[in-house]
PDB file of C-alpha atoms in Angstrom:
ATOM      1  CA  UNK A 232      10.483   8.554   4.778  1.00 49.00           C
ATOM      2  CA  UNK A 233       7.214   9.397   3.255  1.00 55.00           C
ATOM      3  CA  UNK A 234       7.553  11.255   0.441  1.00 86.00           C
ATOM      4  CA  UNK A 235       3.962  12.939   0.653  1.00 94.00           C
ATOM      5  CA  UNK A 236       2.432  14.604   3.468  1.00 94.00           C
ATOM      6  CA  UNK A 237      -1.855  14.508   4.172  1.00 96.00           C
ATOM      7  CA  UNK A 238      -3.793  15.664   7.102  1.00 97.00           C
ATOM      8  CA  UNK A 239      -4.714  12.657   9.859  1.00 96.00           C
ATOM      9  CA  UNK A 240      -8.317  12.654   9.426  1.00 97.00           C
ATOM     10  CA  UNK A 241     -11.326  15.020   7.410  1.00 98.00           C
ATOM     11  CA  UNK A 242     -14.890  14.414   7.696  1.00 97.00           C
ATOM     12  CA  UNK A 243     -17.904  14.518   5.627  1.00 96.00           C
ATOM     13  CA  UNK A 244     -21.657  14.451   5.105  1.00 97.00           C
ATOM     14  CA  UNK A 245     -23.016  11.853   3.071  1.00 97.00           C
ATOM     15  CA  UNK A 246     -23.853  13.487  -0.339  1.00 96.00           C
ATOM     16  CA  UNK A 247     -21.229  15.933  -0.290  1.00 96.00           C
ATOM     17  CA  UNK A 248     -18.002  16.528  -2.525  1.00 96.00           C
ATOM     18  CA  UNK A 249     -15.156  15.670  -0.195  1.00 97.00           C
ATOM     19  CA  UNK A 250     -11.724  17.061  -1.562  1.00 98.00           C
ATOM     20  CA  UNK A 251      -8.606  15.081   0.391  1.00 98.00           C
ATOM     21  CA  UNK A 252      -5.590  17.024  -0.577  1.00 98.00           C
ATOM     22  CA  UNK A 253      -2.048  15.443  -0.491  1.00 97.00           C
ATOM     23  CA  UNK A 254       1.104  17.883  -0.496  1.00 96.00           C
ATOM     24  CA  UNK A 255       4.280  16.279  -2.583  1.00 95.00           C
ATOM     25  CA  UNK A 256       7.059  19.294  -2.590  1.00 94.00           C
ATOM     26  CA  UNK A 257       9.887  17.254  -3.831  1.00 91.00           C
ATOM     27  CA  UNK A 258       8.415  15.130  -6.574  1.00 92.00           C
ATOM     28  CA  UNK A 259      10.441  14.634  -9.891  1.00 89.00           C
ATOM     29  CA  UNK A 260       9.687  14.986 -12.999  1.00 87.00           C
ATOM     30  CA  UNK A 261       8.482  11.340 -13.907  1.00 89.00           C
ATOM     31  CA  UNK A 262       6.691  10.631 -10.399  1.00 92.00           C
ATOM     32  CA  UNK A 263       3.376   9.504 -10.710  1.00 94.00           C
ATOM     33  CA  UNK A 264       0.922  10.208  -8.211  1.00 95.00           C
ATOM     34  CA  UNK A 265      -1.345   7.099  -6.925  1.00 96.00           C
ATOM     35  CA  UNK A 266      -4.460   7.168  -4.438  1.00 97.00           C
ATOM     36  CA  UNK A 267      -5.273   4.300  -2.780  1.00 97.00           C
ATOM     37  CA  UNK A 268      -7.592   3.681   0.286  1.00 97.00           C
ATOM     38  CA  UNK A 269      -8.008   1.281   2.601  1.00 97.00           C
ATOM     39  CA  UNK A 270     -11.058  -0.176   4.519  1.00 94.00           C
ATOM     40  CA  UNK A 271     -10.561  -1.976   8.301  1.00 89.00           C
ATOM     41  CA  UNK A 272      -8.779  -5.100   8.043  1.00 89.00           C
ATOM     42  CA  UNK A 273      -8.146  -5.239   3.901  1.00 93.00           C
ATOM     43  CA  UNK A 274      -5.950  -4.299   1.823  1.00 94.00           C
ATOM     44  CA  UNK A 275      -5.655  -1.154  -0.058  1.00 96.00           C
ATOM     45  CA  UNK A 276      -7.845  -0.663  -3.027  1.00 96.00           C
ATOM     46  CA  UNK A 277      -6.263   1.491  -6.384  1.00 96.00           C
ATOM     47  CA  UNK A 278      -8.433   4.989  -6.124  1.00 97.00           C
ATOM     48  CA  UNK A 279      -6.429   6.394  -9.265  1.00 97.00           C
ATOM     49  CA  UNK A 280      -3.698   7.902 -10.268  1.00 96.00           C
ATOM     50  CA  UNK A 281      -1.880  10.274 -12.996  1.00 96.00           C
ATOM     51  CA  UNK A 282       1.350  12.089 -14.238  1.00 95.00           C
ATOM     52  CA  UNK A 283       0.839  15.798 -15.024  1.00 94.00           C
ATOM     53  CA  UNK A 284      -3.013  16.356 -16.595  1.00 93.00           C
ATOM     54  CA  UNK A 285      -6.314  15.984 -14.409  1.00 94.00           C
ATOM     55  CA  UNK A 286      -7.705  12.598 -14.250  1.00 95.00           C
ATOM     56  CA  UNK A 287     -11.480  11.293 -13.944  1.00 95.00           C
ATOM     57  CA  UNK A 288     -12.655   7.660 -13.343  1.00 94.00           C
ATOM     58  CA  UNK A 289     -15.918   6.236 -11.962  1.00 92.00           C
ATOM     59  CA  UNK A 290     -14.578   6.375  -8.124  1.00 90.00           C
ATOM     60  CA  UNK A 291     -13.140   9.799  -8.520  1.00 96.00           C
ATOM     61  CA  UNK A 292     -11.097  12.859  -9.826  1.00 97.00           C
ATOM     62  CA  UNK A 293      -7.527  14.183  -9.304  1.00 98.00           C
ATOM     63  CA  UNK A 294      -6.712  17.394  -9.677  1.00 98.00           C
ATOM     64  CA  UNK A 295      -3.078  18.352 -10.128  1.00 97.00           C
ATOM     65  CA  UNK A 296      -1.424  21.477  -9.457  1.00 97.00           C
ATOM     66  CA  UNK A 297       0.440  23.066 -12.271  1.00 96.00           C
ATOM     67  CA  UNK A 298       3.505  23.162  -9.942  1.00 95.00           C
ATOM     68  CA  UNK A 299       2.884  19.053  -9.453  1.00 95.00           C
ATOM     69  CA  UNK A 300       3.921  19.853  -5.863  1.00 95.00           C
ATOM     70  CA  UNK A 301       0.017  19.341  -4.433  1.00 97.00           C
ATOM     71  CA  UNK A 302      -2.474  16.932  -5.601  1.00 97.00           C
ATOM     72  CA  UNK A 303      -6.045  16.834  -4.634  1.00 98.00           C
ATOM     73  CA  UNK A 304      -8.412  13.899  -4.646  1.00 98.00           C
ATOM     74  CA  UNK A 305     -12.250  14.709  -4.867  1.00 98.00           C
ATOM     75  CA  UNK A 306     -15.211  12.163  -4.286  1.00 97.00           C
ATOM     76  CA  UNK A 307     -17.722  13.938  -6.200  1.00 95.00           C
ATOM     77  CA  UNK A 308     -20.901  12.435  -3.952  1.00 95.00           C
ATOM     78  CA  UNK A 309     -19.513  11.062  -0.353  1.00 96.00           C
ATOM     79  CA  UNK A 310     -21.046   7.594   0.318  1.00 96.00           C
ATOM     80  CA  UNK A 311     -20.672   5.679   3.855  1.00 96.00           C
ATOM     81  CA  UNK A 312     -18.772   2.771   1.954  1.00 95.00           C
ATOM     82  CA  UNK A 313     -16.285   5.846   0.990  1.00 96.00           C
ATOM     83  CA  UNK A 314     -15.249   5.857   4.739  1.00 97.00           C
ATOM     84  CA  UNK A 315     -11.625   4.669   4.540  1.00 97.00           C
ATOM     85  CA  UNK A 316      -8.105   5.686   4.910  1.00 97.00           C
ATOM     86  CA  UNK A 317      -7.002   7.245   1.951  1.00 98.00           C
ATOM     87  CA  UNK A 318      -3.299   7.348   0.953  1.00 97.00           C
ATOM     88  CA  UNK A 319      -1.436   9.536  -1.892  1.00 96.00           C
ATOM     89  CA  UNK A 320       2.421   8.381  -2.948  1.00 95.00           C
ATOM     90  CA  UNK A 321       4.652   8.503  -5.141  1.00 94.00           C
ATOM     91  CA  UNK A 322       5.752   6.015  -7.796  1.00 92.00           C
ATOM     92  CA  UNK A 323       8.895   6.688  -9.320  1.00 87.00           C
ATOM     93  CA  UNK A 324      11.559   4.439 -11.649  1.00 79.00           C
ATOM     94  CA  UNK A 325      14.841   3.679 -11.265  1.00 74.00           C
ATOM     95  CA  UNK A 326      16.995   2.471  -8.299  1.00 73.00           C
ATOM     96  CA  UNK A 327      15.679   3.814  -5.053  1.00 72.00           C
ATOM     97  CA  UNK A 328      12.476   4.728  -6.833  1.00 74.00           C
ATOM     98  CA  UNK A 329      11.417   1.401  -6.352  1.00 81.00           C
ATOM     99  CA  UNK A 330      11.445   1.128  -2.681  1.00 84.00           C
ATOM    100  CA  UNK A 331       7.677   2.268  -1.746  1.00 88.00           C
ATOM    101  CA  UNK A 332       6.593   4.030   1.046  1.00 87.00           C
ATOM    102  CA  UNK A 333       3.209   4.844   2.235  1.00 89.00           C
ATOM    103  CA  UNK A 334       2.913   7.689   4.735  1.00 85.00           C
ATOM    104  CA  UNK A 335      -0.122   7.317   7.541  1.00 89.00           C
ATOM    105  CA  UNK A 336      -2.833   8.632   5.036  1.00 95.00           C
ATOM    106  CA  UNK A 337      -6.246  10.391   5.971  1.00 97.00           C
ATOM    107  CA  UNK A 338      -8.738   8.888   7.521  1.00 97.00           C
ATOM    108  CA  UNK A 339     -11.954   9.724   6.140  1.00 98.00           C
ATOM    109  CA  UNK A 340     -15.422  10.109   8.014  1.00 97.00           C
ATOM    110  CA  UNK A 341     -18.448  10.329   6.190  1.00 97.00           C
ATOM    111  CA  UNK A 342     -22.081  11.236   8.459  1.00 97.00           C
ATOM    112  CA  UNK A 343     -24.643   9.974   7.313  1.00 95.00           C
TER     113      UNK A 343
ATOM    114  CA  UNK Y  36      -9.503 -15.145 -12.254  1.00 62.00           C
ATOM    115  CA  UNK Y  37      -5.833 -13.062 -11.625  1.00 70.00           C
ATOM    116  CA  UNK Y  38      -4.796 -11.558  -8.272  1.00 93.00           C
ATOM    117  CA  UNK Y  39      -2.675 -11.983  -5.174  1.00 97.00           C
ATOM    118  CA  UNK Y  40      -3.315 -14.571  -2.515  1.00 96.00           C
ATOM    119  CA  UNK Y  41      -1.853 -14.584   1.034  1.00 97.00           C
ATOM    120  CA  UNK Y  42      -1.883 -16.812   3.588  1.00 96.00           C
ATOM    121  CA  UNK Y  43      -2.542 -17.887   6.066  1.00 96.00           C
ATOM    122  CA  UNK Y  44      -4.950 -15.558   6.724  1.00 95.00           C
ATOM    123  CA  UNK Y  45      -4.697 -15.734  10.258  1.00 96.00           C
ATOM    124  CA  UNK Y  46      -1.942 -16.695  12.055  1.00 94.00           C
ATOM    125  CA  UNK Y  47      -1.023 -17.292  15.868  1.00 93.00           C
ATOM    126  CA  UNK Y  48       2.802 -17.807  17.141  1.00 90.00           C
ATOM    127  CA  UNK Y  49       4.478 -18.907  19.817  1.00 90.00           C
ATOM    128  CA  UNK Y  50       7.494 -16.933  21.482  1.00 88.00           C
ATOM    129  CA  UNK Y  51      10.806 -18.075  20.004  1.00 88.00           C
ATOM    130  CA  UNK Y  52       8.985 -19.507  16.820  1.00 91.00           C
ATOM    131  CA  UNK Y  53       9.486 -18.711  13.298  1.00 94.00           C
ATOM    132  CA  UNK Y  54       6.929 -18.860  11.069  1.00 95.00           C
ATOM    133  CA  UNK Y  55       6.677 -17.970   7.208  1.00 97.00           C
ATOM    134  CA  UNK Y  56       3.592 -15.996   5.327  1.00 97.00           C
ATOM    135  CA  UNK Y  57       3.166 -16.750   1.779  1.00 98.00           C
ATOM    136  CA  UNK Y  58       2.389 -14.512  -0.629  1.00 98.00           C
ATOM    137  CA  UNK Y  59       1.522 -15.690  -4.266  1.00 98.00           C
ATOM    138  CA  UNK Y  60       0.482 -13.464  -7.490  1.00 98.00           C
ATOM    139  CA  UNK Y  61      -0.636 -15.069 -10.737  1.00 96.00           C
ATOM    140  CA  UNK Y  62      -0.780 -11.527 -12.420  1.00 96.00           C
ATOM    141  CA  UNK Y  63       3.431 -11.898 -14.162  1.00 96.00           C
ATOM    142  CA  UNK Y  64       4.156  -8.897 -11.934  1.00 95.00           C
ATOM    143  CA  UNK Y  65       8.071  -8.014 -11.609  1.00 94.00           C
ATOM    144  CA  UNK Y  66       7.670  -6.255  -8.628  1.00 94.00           C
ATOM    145  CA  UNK Y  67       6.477  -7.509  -5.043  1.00 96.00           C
ATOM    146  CA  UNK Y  68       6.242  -5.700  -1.497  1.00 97.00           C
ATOM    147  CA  UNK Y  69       5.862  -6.634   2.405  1.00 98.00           C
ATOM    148  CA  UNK Y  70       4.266  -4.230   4.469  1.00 97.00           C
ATOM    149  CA  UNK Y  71       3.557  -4.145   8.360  1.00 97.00           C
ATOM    150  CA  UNK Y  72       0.715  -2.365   9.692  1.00 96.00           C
ATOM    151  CA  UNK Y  73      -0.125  -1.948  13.499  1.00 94.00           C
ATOM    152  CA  UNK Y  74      -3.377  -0.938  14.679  1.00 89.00           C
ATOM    153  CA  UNK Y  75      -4.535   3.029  13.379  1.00 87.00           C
ATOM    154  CA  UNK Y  76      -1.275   2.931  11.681  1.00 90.00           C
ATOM    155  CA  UNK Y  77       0.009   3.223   7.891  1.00 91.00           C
ATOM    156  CA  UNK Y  78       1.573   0.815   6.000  1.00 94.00           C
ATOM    157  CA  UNK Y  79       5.958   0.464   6.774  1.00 95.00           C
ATOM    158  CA  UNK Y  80       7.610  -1.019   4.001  1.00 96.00           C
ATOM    159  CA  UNK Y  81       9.354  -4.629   5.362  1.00 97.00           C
ATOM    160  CA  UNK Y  82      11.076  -5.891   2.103  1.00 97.00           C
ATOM    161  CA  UNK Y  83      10.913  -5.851  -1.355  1.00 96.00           C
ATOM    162  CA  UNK Y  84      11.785  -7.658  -4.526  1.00 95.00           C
ATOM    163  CA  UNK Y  85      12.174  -6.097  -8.682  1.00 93.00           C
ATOM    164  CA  UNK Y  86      12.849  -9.287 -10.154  1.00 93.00           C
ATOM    165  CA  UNK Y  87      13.613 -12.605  -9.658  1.00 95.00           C
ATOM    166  CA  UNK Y  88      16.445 -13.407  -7.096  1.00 95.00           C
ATOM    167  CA  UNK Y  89      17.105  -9.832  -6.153  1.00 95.00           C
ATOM    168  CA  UNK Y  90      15.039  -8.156  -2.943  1.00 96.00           C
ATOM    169  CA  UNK Y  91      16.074  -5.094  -1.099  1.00 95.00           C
ATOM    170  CA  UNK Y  92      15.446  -4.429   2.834  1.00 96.00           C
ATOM    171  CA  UNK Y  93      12.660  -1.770   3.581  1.00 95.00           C
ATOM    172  CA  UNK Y  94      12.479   0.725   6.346  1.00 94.00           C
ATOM    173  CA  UNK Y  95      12.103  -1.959   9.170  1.00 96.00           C
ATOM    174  CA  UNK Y  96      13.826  -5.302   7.979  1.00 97.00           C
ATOM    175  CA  UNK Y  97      15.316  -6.454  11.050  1.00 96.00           C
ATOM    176  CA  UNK Y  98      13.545  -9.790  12.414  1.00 96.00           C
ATOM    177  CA  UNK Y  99      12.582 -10.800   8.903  1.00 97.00           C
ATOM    178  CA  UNK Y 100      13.683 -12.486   6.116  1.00 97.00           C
ATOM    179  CA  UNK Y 101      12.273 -13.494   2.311  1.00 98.00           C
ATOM    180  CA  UNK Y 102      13.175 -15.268  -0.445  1.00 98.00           C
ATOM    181  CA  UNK Y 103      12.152 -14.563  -4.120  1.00 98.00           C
ATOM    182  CA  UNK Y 104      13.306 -17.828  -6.423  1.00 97.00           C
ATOM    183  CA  UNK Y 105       9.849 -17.414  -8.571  1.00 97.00           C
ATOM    184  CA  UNK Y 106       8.324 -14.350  -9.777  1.00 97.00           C
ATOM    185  CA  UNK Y 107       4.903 -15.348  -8.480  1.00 97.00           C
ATOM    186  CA  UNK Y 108       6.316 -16.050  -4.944  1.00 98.00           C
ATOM    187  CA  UNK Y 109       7.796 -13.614  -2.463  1.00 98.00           C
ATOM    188  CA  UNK Y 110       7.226 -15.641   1.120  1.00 98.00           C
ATOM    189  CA  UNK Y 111       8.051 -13.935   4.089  1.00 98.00           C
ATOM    190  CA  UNK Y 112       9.816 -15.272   7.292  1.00 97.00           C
ATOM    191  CA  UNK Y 113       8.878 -13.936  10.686  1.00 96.00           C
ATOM    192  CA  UNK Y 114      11.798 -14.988  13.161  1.00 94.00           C
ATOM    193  CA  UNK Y 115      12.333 -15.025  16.660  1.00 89.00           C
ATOM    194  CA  UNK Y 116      14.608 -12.090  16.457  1.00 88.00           C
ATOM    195  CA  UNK Y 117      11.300 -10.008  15.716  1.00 89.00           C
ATOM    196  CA  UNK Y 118      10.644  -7.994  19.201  1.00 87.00           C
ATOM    197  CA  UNK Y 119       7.061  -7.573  18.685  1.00 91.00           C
ATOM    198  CA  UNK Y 120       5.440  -9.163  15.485  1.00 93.00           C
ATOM    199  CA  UNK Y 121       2.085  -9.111  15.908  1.00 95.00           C
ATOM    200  CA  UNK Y 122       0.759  -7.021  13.616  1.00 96.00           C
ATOM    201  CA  UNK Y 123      -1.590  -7.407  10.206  1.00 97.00           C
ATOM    202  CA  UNK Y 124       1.079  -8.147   6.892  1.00 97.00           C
ATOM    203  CA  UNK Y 125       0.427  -6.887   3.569  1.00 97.00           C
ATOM    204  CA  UNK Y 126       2.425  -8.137   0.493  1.00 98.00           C
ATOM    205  CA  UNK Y 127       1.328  -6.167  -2.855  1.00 97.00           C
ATOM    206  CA  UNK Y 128       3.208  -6.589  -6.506  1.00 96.00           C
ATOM    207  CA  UNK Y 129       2.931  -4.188  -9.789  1.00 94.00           C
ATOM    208  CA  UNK Y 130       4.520  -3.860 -12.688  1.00 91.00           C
ATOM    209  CA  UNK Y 131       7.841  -1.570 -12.150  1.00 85.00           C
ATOM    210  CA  UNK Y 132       6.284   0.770 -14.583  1.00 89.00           C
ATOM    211  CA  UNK Y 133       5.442   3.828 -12.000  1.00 88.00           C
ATOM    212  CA  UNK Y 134       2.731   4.380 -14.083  1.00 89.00           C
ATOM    213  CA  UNK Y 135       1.230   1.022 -13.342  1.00 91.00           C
ATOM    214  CA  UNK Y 136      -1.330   0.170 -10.628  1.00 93.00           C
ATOM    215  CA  UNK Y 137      -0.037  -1.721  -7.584  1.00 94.00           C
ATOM    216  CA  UNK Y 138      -2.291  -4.442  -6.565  1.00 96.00           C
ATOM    217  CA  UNK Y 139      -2.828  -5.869  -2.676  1.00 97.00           C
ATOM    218  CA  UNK Y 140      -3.269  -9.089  -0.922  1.00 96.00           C
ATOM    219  CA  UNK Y 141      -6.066  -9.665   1.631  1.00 95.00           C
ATOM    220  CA  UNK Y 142      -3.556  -9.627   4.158  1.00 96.00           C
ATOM    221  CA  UNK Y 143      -2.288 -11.692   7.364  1.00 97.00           C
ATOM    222  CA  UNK Y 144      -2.999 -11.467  10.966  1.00 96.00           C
ATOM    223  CA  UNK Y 145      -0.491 -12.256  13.065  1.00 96.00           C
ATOM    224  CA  UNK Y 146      -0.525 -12.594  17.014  1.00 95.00           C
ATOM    225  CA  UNK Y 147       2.058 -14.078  19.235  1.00 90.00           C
ATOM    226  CA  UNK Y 148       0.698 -16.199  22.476  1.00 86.00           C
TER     227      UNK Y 148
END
């Protein structure tokens, strides 16, 4: 089973922020939480990722609730190539921690 | 240049017919996956390998088989005992670091005539 839960779909306008948020309630202490998306027919594409602090790269942000139980991952400027499915999981060590599982991720519209 | 290369990239079976995807990385990843996806669906974990000579069924293993005797290779058998196999294969390998980013093939279509 998935061990993060994201809503279906969200839309956008082209230009705007678009915040995808990604619930992970029973996350341990040395998860890591990963974005990756996913454009028709390819494979998925690293987004980024992080432990405990906020991260920033040149595709995006993740914001990380003190809890760790929510992450949120914000595209500061929606483009149309941003369209995708976007998928959050976690990435554990350690015997079962290996096995991993990708839920059904969002699906992101962006209008031009 | 490094990455993961699958093929074939597309793929067409007959009924009752085996037939085996390969998956190579050139990137000294541990760790290799196998995912399944079916049309406006996520990604279901198949099989997947830590190291050399060790792999561990996924969440839907039955009708396929792999092997893993190098760490760059992690080929993937689709046999007859697989109901419905047409669908678009992933494989992916990282690092087992969790911290580490995974990397994806280009993927495989598969379609059964």
């Amino acid at each position: 089973d998935a061990k993060t839960t994201q809503p279906n779909s969200m839309e956008s306008n082209e230009e705007e922020p678009v915040h995808l948020p990604c619930n992970h309630s029973t996350i341990s202490g040395t998860d890591y939480i990963h974005w990756y998306r996913q454009l028709p027919s390819q494979g998925p594409e690293y987004v980024i990722h992080g432990l405990t602090s906020n991260v920033n790269n040149r595709m995006a942000s993740l914001a990380i609730a003190e809890d760790r139980k929510s992450s949120t991952l914000i595209l500061h400027r929606a483009t149309l190539r941003d369209a995708a499915v976007y998928y959050c999981i976690l990435r554990g060590s350690g015997g079962s921690n290996y096995k991993l599982t990708f839920g059904k991720g969002t699906l992101l519209t962006v209008n031009p | 240049d490094g990455g993961i290369t699958q093929s074939p990239k597309y793929l067409f079976r007959k009924e009752g017919q085996n037939v085996t995807l390969s998956c190579e990385q050139n990137l000294n990843h541990d760790a290799m996956y196998w995912y399944r996806q079916d049309p406006g669906q996520g990604l279901r974990l198949i099989y997947y390998s830590q190291i050399v000579n060790d792999f561990q069924k996924g969440d839907i293993a039955e009708g396929y088989s792999v092997s893993r005797e190098k760490k760059e290779s992690f080929p993937l058998t689709v046999t007859s005992a697989q109901k419905n196999p047409t669908a678009f294969y992933l494989c992916a390998s990282s690092n087992r670091d969790p911290g580490y980013t995974i990397y994806f093939g280009e993927g495989s279509w598969l379609t059964v005539v």
